[in-house]
CSV table of C-alpha atoms in Angstrom, one decimal:
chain,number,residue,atom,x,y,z
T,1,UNK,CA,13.3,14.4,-21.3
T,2,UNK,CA,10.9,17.3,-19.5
T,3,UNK,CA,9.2,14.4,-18.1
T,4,UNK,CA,12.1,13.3,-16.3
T,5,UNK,CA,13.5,16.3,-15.4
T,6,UNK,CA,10.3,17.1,-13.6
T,7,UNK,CA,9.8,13.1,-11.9
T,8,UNK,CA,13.6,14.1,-10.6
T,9,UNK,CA,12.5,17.7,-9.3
T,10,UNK,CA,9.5,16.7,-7.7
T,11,UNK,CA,11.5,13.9,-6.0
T,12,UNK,CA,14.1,16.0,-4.5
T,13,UNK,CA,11.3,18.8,-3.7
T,14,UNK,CA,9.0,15.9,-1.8
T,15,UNK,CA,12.1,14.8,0.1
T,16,UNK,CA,13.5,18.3,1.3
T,17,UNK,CA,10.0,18.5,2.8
T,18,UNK,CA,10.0,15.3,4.3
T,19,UNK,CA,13.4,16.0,5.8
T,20,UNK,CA,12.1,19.6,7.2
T,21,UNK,CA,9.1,18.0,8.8
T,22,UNK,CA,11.5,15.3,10.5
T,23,UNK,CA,14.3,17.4,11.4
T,24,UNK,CA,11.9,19.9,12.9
T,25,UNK,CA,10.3,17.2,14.5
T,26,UNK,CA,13.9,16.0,16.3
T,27,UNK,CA,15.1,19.6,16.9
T,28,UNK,CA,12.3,22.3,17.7
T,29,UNK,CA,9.9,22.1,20.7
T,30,UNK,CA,7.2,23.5,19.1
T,31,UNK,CA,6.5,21.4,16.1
T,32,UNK,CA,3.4,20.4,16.0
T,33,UNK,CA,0.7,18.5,13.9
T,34,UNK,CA,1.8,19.5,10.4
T,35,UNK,CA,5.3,18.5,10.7
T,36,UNK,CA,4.3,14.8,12.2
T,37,UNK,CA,1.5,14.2,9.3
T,38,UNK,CA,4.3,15.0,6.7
T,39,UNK,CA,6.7,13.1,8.3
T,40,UNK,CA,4.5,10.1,8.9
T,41,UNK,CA,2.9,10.2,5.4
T,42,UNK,CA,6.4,9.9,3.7
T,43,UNK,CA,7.4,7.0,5.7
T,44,UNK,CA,4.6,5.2,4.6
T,45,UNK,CA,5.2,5.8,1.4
T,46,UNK,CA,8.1,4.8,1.4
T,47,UNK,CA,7.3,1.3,2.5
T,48,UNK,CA,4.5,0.9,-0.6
T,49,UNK,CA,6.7,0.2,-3.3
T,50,UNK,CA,8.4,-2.4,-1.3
T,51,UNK,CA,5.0,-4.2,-0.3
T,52,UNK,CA,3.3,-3.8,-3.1
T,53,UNK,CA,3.3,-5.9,-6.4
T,54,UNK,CA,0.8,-7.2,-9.2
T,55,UNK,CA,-1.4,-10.0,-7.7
T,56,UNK,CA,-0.3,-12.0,-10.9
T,57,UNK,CA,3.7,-11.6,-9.5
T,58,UNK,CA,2.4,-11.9,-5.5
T,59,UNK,CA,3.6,-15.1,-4.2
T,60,UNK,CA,1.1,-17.0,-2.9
T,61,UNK,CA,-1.8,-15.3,-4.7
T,62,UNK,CA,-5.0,-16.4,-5.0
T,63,UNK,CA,-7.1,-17.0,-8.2
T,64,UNK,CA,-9.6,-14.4,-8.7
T,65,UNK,CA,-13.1,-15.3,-7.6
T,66,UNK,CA,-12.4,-18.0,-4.8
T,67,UNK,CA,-13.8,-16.4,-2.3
T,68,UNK,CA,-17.1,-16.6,-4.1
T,69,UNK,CA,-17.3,-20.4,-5.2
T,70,UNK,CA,-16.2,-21.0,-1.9
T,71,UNK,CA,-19.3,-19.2,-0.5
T,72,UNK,CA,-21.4,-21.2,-3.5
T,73,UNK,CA,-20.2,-24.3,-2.5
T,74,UNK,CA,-21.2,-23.6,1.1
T,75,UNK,CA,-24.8,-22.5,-0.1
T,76,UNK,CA,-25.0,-25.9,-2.3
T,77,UNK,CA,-24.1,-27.7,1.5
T,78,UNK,CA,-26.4,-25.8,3.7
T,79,UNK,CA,-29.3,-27.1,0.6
T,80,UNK,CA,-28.8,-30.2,-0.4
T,81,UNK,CA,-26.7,-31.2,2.7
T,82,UNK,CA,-22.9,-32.2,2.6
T,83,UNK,CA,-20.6,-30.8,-0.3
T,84,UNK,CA,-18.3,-33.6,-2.0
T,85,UNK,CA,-15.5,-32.2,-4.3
């Protein structure tokens, strides 16, 4: 139950401070560097759970290791001439 109680509180902590930097951002002329980085940083952030799953779940994923028997089979060519799979 702490555990969650403290996942919540940092949540709400991280995004007061990301609203700050962006309303300070919109509203005061003199916001400078610090506000845009934390601004910026949580908007990315934001868009990694969204992008981001387990390359066994992606769609479209390719098997681990074909980059390298592709490169093999391109050494075996360049030997012995032509490949034929």
């Amino acid at each position: 139950m702490a555990g969650r109680a403290a996942r919540w509180g940092a949540r709400v902590g991280l995004g007061a401070v990301w609203w700050w930097a962006v309303l300070r951002l919109a509203l005061v002329p003199g916001a400078g560097v610090l506000e845009g980085a934390v601004a910026a940083g949580g908007w990315g952030l934001s868009l990694l759970p969204v992008h981001c799953v387990p390359k066994s779940r992606a769609t479209g994923a390719l098997r681990e290791g074909r980059w390298r028997d592709a490169w093999r089979a391109g050494m075996r060519g360049k030997r012995g001439g032509p490949v034929s799979e």
